[in-house]
mmCIF file of C-alpha atoms in Angstrom:
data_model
loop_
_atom_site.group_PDB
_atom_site.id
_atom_site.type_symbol
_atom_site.label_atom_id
_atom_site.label_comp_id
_atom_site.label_asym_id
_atom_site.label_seq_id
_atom_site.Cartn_x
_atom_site.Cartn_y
_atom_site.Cartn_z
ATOM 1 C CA UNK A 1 -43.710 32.353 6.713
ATOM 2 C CA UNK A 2 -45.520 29.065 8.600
ATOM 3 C CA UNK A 3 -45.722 26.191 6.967
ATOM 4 C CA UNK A 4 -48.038 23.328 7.894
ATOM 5 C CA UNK A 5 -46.629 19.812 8.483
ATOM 6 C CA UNK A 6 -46.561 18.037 5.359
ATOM 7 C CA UNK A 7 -46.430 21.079 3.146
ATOM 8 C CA UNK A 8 -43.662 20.971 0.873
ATOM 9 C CA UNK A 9 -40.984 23.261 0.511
ATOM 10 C CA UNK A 10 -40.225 24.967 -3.131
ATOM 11 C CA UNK A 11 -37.047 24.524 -4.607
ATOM 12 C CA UNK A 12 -34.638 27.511 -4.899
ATOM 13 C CA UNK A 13 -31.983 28.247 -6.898
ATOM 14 C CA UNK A 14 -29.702 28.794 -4.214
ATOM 15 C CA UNK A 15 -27.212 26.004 -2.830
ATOM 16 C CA UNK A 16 -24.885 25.453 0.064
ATOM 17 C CA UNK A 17 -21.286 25.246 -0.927
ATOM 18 C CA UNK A 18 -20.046 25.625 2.423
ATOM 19 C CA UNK A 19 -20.567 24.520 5.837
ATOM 20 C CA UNK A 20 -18.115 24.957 8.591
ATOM 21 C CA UNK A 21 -18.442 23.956 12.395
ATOM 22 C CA UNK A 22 -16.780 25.354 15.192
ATOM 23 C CA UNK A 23 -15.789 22.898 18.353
ATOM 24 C CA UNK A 24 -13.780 22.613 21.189
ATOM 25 C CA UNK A 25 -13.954 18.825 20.674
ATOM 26 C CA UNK A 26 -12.465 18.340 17.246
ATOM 27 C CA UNK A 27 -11.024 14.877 17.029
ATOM 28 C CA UNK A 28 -14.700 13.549 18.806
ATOM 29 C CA UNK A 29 -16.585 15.396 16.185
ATOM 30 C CA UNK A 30 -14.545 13.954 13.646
ATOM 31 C CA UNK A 31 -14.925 10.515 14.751
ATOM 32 C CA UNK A 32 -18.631 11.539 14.976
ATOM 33 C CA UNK A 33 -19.038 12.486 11.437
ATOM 34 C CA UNK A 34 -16.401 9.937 10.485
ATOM 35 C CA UNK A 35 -18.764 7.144 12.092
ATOM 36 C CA UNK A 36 -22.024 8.412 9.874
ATOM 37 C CA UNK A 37 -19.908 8.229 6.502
ATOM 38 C CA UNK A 38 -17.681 11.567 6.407
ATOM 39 C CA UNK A 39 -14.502 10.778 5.460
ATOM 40 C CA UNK A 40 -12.161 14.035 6.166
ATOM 41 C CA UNK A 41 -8.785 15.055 5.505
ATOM 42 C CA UNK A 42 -6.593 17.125 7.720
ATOM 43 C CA UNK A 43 -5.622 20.530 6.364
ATOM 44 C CA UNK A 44 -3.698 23.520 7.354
ATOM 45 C CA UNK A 45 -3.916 26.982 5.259
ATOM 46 C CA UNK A 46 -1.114 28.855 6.164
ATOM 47 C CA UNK A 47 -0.813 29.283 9.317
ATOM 48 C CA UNK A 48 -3.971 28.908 10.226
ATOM 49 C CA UNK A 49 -5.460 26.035 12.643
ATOM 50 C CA UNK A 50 -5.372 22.501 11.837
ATOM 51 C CA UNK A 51 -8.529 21.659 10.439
ATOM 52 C CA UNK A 52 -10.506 18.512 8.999
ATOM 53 C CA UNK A 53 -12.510 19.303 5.570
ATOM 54 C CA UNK A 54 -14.512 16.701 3.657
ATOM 55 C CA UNK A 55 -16.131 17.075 0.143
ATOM 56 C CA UNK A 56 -19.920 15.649 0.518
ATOM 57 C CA UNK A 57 -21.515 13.507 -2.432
ATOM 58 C CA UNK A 58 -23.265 16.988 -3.437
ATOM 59 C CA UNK A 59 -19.823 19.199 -3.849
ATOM 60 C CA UNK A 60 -20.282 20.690 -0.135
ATOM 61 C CA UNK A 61 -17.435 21.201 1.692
ATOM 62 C CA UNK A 62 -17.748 20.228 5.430
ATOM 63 C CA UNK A 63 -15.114 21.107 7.696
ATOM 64 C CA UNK A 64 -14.420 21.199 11.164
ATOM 65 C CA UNK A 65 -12.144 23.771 13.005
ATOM 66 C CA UNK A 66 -11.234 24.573 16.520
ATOM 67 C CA UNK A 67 -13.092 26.959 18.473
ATOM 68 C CA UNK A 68 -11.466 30.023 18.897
ATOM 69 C CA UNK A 69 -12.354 33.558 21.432
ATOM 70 C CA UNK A 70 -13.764 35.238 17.979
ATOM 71 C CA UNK A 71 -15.918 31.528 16.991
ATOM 72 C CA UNK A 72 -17.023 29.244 19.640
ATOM 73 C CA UNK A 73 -18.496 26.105 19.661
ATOM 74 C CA UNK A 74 -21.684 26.170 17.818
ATOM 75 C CA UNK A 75 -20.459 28.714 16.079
ATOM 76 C CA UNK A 76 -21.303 28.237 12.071
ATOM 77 C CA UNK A 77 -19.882 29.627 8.891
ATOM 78 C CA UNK A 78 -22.451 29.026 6.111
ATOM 79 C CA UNK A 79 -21.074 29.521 2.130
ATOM 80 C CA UNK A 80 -23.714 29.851 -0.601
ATOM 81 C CA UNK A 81 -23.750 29.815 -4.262
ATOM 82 C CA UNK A 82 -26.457 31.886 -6.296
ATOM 83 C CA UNK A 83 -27.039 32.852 -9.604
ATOM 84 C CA UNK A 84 -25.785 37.060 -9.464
ATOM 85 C CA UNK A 85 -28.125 37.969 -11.557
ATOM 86 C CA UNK A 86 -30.880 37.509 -9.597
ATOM 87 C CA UNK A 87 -29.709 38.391 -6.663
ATOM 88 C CA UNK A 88 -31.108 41.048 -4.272
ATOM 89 C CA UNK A 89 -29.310 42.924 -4.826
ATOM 90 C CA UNK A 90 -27.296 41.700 -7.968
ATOM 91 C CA UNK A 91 -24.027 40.775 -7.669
ATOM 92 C CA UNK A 92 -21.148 40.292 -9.806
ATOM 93 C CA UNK A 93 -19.883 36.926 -10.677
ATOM 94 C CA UNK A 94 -17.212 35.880 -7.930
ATOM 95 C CA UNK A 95 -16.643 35.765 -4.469
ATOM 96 C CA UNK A 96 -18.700 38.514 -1.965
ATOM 97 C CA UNK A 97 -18.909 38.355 1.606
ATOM 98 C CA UNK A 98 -22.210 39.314 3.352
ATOM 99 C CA UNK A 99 -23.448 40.032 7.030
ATOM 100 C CA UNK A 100 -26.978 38.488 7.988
ATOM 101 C CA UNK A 101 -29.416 40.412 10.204
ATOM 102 C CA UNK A 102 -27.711 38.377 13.122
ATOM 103 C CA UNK A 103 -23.939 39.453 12.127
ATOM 104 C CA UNK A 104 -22.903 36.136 10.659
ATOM 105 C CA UNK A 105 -20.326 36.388 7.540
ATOM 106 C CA UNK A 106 -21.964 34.521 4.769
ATOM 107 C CA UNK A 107 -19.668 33.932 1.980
ATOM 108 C CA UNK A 108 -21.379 33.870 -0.913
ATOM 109 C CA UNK A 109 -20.066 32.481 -5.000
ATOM 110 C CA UNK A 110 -21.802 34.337 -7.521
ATOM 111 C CA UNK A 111 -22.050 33.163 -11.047
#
């Protein structure tokens, strides 16, 4: 679909609950973000990678985490919440991962 400059874009139910970046330059990202307002915390799941994750003013989580062979920099893990029911197709409420046409996971929160 084109749109023309200065068209405006129709809402949608659908919003982002989850944005991760990878980089091979974590600690200058997070002084990056940290300088434009982000104010992250340093986390570790397990053991998985040291991490920084930040809650923006709209309930996203933002995090950072380091590159690895399977996600290099610019590498992006997107997490979406939608309303199940109309879904296409429907899904169940709870958590479903999904592959886009390009073969990135989406995780997705139904409800």
């Amino acid at each position: 679909m084109r749109r023309d400059e200065g068209d405006s874009v129709p809402p949608t139910a659908a919003r982002v609950m989850l944005l991760v970046l990878y980089t091979d330059r974590l600690e200058e990202c997070r002084a990056f973000y940290g300088a434009l307002g982000v104010e992250f915390t340093r986390e570790r799941h397990g053991r998985g990678p040291q991490h920084y994750a930040a809650v923006l003013a709209d309930g996203t989580v933002f995090e950072l985490y380091p590159a690895t062979a399977e996600r290099r920099t610019g590498a992006v893990r997107l997490g979406l919440h939608v309303d199940g029911a109309t879904a296409e197709p429907r899904l169940e409420p709870g958590r479903h991962l999904m592959t886009d046409p390009d073969g990135r996971v989406v995780e997705i929160q139904a409800s």
